[in-house]
Short mmCIF file of C-alpha atoms in Angstrom, two decimals:
data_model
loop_
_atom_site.label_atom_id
_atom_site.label_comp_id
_atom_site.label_asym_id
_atom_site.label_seq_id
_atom_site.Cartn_x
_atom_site.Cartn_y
_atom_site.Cartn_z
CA UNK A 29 52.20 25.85 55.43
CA UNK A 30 49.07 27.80 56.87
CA UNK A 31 51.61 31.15 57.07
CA UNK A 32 52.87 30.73 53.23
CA UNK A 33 48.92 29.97 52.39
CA UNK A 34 48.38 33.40 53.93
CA UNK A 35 50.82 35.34 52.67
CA UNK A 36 50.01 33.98 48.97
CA UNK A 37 46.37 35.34 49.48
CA UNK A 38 47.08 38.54 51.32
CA UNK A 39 49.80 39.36 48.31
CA UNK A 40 47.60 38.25 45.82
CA UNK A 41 44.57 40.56 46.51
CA UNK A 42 45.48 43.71 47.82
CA UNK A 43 43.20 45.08 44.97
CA UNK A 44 41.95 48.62 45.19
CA UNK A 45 37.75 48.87 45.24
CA UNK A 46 36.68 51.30 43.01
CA UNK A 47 36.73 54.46 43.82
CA UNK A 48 33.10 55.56 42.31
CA UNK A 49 29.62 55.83 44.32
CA UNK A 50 26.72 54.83 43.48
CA UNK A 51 26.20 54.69 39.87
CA UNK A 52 28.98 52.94 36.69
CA UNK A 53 30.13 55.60 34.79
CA UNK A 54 30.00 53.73 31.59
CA UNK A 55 27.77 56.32 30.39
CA UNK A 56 30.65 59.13 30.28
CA UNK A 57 33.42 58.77 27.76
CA UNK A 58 36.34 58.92 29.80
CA UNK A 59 38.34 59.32 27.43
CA UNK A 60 37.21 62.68 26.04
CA UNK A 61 37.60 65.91 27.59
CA UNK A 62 36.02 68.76 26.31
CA UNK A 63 35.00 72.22 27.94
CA UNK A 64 32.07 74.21 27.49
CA UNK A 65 30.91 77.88 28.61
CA UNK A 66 27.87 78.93 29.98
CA UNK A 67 25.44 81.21 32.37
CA UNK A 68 24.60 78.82 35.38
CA UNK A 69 20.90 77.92 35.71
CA UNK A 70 20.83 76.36 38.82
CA UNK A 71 23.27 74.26 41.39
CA UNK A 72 22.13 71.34 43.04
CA UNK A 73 24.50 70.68 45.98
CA UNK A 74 22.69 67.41 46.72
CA UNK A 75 23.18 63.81 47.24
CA UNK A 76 23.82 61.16 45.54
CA UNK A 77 25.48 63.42 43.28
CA UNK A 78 25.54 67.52 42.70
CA UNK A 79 24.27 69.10 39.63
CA UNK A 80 25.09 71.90 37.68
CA UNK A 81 22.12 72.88 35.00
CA UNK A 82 24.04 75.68 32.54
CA UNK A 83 22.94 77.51 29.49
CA UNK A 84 25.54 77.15 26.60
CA UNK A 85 25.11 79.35 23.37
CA UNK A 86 26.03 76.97 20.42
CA UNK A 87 29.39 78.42 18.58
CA UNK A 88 27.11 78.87 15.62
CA UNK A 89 25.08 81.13 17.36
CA UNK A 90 21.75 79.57 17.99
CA UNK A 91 19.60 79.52 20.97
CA UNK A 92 20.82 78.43 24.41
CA UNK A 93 20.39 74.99 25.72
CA UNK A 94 20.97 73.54 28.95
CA UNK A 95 23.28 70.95 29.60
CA UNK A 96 23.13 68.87 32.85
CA UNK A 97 26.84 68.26 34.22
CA UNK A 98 27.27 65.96 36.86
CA UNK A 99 29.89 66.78 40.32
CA UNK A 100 30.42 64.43 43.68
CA UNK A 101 28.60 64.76 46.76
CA UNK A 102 28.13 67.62 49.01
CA UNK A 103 30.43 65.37 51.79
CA UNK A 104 32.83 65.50 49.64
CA UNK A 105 32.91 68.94 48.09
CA UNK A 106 31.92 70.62 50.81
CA UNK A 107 34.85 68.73 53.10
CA UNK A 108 37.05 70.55 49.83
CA UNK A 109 35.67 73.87 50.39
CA UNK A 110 32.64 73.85 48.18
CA UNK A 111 29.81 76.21 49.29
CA UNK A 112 25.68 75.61 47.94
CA UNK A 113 26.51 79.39 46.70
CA UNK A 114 29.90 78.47 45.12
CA UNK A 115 27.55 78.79 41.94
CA UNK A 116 25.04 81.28 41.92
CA UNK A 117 22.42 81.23 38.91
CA UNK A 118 23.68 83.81 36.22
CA UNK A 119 27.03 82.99 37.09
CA UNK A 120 29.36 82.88 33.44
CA UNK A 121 31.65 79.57 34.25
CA UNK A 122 33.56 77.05 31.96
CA UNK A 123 33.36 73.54 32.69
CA UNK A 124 35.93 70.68 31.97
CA UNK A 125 33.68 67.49 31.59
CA UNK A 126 33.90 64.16 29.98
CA UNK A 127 30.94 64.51 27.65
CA UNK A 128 28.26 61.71 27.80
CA UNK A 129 29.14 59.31 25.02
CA UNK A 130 25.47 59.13 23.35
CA UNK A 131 26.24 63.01 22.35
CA UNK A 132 23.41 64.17 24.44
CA UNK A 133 24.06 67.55 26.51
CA UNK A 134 25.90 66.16 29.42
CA UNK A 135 29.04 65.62 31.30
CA UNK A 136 30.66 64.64 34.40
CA UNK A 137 32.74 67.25 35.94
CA UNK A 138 36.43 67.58 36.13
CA UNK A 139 37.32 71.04 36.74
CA UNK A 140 34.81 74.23 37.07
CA UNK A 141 36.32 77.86 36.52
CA UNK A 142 34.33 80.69 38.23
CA UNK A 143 33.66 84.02 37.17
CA UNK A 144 36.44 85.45 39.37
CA UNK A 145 39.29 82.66 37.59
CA UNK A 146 39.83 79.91 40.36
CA UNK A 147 39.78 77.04 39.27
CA UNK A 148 37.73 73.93 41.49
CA UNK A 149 37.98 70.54 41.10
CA UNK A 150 34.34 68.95 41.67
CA UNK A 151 33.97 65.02 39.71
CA UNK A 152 36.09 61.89 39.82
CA UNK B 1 28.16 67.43 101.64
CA UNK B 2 26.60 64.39 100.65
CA UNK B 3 24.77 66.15 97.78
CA UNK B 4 27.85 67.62 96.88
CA UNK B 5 30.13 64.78 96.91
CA UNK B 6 27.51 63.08 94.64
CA UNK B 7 27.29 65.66 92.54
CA UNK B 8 30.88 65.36 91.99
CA UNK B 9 30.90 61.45 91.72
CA UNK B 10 27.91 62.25 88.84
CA UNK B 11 30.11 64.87 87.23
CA UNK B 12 33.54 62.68 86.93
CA UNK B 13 30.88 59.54 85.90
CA UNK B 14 29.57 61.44 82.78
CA UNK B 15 32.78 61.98 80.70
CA UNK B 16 33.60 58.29 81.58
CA UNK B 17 31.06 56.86 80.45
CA UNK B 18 30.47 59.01 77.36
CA UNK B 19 34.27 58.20 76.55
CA UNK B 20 32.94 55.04 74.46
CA UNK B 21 31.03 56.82 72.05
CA UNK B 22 32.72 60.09 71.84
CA UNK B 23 32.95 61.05 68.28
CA UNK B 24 33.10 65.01 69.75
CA UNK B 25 36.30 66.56 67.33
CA UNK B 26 39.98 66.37 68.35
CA UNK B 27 42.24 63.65 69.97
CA UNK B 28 41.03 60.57 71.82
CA UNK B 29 42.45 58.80 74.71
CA UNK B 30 44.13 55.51 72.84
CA UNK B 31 41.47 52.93 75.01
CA UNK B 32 38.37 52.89 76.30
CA UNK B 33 37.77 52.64 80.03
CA UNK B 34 37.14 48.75 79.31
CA UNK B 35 41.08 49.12 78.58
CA UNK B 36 39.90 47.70 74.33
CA UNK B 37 41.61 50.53 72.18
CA UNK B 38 39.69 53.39 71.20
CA UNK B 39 38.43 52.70 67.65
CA UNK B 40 35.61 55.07 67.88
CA UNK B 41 35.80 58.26 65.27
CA UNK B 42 35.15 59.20 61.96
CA UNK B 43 37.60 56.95 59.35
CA UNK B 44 38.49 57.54 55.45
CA UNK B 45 39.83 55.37 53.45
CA UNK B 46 43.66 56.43 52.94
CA UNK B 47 44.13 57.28 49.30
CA UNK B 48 40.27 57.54 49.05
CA UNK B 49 37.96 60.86 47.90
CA UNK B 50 38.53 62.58 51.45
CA UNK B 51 42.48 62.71 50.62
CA UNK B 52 41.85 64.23 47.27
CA UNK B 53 41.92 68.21 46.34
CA UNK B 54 38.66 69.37 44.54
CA UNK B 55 39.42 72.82 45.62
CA UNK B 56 41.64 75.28 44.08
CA UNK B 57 44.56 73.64 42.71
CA UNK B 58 42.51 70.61 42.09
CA UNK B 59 44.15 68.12 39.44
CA UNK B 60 41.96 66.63 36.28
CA UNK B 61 41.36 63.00 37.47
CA UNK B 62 42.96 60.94 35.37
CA UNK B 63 41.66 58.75 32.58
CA UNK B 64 43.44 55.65 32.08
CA UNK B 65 42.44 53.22 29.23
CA UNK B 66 39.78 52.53 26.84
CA UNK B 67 37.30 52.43 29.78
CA UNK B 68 38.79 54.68 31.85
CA UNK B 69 37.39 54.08 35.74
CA UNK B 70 34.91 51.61 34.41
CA UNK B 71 37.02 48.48 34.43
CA UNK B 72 35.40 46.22 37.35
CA UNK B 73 37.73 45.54 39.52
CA UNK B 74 36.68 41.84 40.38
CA UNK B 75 37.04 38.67 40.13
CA UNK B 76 39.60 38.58 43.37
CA UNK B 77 39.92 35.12 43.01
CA UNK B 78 38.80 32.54 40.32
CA UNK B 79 35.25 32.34 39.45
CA UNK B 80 33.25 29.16 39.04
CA UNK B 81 30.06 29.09 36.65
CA UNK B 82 27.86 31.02 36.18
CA UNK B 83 29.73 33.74 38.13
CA UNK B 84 32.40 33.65 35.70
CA UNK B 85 30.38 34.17 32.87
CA UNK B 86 28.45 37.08 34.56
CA UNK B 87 31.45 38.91 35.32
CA UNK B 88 32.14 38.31 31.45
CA UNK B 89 29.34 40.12 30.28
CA UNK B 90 29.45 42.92 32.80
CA UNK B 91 33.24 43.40 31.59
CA UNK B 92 32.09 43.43 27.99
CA UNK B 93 29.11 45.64 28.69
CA UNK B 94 30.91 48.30 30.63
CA UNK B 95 33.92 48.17 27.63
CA UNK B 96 31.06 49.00 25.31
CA UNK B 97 29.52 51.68 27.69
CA UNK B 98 26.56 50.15 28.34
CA UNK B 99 25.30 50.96 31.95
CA UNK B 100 23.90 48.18 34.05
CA UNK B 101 21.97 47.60 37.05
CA UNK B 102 23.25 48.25 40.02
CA UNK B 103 20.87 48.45 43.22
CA UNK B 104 23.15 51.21 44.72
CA UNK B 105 22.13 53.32 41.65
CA UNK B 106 18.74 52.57 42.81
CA UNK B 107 19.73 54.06 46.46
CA UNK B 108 19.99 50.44 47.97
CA UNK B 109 22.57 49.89 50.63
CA UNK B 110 25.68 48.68 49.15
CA UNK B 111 25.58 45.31 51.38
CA UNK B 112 29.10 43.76 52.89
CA UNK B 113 31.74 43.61 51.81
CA UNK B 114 31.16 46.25 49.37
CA UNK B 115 30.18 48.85 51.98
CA UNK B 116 33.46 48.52 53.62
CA UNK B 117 35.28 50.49 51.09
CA UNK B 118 33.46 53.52 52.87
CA UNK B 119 34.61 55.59 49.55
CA UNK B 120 33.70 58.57 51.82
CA UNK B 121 34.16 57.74 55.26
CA UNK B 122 32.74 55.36 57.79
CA UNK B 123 31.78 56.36 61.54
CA UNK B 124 32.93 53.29 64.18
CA UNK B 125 30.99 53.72 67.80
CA UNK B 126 32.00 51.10 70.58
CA UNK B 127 29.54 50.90 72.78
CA UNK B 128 29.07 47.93 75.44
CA UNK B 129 28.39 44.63 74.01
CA UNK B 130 28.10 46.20 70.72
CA UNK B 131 30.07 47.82 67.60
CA UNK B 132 28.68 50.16 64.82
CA UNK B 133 29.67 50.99 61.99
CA UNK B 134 27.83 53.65 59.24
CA UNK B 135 29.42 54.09 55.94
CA UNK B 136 28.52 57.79 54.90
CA UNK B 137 27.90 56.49 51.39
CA UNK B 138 24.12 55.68 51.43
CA UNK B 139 24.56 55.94 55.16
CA UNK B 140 24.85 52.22 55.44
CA UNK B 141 25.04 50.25 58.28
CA UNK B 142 26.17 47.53 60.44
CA UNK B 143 25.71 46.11 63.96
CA UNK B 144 28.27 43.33 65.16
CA UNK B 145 27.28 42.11 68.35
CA UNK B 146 30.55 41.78 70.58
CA UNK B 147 28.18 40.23 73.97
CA UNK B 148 28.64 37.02 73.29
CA UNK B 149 25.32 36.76 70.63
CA UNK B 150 25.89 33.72 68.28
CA UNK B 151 24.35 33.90 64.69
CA UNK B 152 20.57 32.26 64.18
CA UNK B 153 19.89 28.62 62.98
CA UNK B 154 19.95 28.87 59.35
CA UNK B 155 15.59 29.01 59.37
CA UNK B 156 15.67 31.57 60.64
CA UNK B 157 18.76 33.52 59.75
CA UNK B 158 17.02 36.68 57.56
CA UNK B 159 18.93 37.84 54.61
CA UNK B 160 19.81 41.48 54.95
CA UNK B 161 21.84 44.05 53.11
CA UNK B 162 24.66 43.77 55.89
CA UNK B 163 24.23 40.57 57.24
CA UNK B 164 24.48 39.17 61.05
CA UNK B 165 27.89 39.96 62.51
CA UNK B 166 28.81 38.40 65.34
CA UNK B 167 32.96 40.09 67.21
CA UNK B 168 35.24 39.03 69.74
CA UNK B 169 38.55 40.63 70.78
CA UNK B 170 41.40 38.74 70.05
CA UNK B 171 44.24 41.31 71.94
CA UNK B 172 43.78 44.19 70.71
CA UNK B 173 41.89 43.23 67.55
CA UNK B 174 38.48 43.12 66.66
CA UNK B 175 37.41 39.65 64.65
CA UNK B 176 34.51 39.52 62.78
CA UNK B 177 32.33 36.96 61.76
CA UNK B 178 29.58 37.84 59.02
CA UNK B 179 26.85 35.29 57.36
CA UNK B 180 23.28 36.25 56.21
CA UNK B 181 24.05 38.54 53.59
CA UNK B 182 21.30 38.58 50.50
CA UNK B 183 22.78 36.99 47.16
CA UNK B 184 21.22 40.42 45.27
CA UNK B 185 24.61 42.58 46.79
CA UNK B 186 27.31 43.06 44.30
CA UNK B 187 30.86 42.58 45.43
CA UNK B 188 32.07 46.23 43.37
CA UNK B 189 30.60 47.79 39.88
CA UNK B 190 31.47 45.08 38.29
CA UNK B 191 28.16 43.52 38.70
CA UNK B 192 29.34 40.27 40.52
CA UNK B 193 26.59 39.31 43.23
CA UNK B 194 27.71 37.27 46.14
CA UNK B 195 26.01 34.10 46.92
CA UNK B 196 24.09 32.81 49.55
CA UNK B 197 27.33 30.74 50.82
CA UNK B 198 29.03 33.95 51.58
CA UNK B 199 30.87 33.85 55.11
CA UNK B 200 33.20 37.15 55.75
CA UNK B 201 35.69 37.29 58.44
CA UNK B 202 37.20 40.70 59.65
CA UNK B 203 40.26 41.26 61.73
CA UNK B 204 40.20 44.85 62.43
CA UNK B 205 42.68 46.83 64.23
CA UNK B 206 44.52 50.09 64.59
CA UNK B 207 47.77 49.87 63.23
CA UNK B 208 49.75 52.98 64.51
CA UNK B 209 48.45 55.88 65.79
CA UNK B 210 45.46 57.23 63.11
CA UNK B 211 45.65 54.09 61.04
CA UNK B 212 42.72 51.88 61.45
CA UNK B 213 42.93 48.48 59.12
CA UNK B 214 40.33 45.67 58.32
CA UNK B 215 41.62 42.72 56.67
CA UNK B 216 38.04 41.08 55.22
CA UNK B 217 38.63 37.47 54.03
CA UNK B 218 35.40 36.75 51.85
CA UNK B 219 34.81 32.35 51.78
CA UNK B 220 32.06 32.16 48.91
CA UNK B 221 32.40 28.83 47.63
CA UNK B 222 29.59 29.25 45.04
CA UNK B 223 31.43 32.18 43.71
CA UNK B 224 35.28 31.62 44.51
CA UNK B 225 37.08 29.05 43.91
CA UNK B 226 39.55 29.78 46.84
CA UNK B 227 39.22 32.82 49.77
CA UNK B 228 40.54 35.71 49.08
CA UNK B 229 41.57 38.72 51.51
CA UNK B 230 41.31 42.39 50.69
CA UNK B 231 43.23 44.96 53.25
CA UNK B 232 41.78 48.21 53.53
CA UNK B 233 43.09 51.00 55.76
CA UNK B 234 41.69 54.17 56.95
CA UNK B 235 42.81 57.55 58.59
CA UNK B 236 41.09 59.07 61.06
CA UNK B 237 39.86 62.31 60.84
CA UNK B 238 39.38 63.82 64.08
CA UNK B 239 38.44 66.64 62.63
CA UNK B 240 35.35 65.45 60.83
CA UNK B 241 32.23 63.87 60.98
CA UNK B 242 29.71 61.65 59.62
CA UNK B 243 27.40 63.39 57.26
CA UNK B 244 23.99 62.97 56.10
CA UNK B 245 23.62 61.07 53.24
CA UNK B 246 19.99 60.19 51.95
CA UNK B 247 20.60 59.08 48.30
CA UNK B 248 16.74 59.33 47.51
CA UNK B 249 17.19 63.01 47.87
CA UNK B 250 17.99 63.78 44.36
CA UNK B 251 19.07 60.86 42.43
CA UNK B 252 18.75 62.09 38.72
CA UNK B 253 20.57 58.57 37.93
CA UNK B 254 17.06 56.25 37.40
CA UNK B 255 14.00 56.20 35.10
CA UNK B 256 10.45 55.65 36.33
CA UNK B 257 10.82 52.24 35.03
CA UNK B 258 14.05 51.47 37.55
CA UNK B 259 16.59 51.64 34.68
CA UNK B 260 19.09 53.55 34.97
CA UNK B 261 19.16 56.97 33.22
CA UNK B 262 21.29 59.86 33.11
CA UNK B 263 20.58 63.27 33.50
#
């Protein structure tokens, strides 16, 4: 009885945790992907999360403004082959984000292209 | 000679007794000179964020459902009231993207069980009469006294973040007894908090070779209406270790007012 009481639990809750540090990311709409292009600012290659400030022109011309896109940790993109120069300010990248879903100019990361074409990975 | 032969005794003693907390890269010896196996090393969870490519070649994490990542992953067993209706509202909220507390957001130690999903890796040093364990994620961590220590009389059992962990070996596996945890952790992002009631009981062992897994049974019978067990295993990874991993270095994620906030 105590084995079948056992088994009934262990089968019942082999549940993954979720996979996400620190913060929900109910703010992101997960569901959108858009991609934007622009002169890096500055990268933060800090914890709890890395930061990429960019300057994107507006498609209808109009002055740059800086969007703040969101990537993992440092242990984690580092481990992948990140560098803290893998972006260097003046840098011309695209960026594959989920956009924030209150429309304001920001994203979590999915993939980054760099000047040279290679494509990283860099958000969950 | 005599100086020389000790110097030799002192040169073969230092490896051996280094060999319990030798987290040094490359392979270990499979047990410790107390003849427990050799559990010490840098861990990540197996499917986790250290077996994913965010280099070149890197795949577009998927997004699956209306709220994508977002759906908390509890309850693991029934809830009772008001748990149940908590875990309601968080499921609503994060549906609607509203973002909601979450003291880990605020850079506070994720608390047990939660920290045991070491998303990034967790660092396990035996050392006599005592095992540690430091989750990389907020750089968390845990003390389970393995000398025989029993846990305090309730007065004066102090709430903490990780709780008061008392191990013994059965075999070759490590069980784990763990009370005092504070009824402010949250299980996962769902927002559930664990009660005062909570007792957690680890059986942790290695597997096969490289395969280290903790079965934690959480009893919270303010919470749950029954136990419930969740299996996690990690790989070892020889070839790493623990980083730094001070969240208040930069998190952009909370407003002066201890909301949380994005950028």
């Amino acid at each position: 009885m105590r084995k079948h009481t056992l088994a009934a639990l262990l089968s019942g809750v082999l549940l993954a945790w979720p996979a996400f540090a620190h913060h929900s990311f109910a703010m992101f709409d997960r569901n959108a992907q858009v991609e934007i292009e622009g002169v890096v600012k500055e990268f933060q290659f800090t914890n709890p999360h890395s930061w990429i400030q960019v300057m994107v022109t507006p498609a209808d011309g109009g002055a740059p403004k800086e969007w703040s896109i969101e990537a993992l940790s440092p242990n984690v993109l580092g481990r992948a082959g990140w560098k803290k120069n893998t972006l260097k300010p003046g840098d011309r990248i695209k960026l594959l984000i989920n956009p924030l879903r209150d429309g304001n100019a920001g994203g979590n990361l999915l993939l980054v292209t760099l000047p040279d074409g290679t494509k990283l990975g860099g958000g969950a | 000679m005599r100086a020389l032969l000790t110097l030799g005794l002192m040169l073969l003693a230092v490896p051996v007794l280094a060999a319990g907390a030798d987290v040094s890269p490359g392979p270990k010896p499979a047990r410790l000179p107390d003849g427990k196996p050799n559990m010490t090393g840098f861990w990540s969870p197996v499917g986790g964020l250290l077996d994913r490519n965010f280099g070149p070649g890197a795949e577009v994490a998927k997004t699956t459902g209306a709220q994508g990542a977002q759906i908390p992953r509890s309850p693991h067993s029934p809830l009772k009231s008001p748990y149940k209706e908590k875990y309601e509202t968080g499921l609503k909220d994060a549906a609607a993207g509203i973002v909601r507390y979450d003291p880990t957001g605020l850079c506070m130690p994720p608390g047990m069980p939660r920290m045991m999903g070491a998303i990034y890796g967790m660092e396990l040093l035996q050392t006599a009469g005592q095992v540690t364990i430091t989750s990389e994620w907020q750089a968390a961590s845990r003390r389970i006294w393995t000398d025989g220590t029993k846990h305090p009389p309730e007065d004066e059992l102090l709430a903490t973040f990780a709780g008061h962990s008392v191990g013994h070996w059965e075999g070759d596996t490590l069980v784990v007894d763990t009370v005092g945890v504070r009824d402010d952790v949250l299980i996962d992002q769902s927002g559930l908090p664990v009660s005062d009631a909570q007792r957690i009981t680890e059986r942790i062992y290695l597997k096969e070779p490289g395969i280290l897994v903790a079965e934690i049974t959480v009893t919270d019978p303010k919470v749950f209406e029954t136990p419930w067990t969740h299996v996690r295993r990690y790989r070892h990874r020889p070839e790493l270790r623990l980083q730094e991993f001070v969240c208040a270095e930069n998190n952009r994620n909370v407003g002066s007012n201890g909301e949380p906030v994005f950028p």
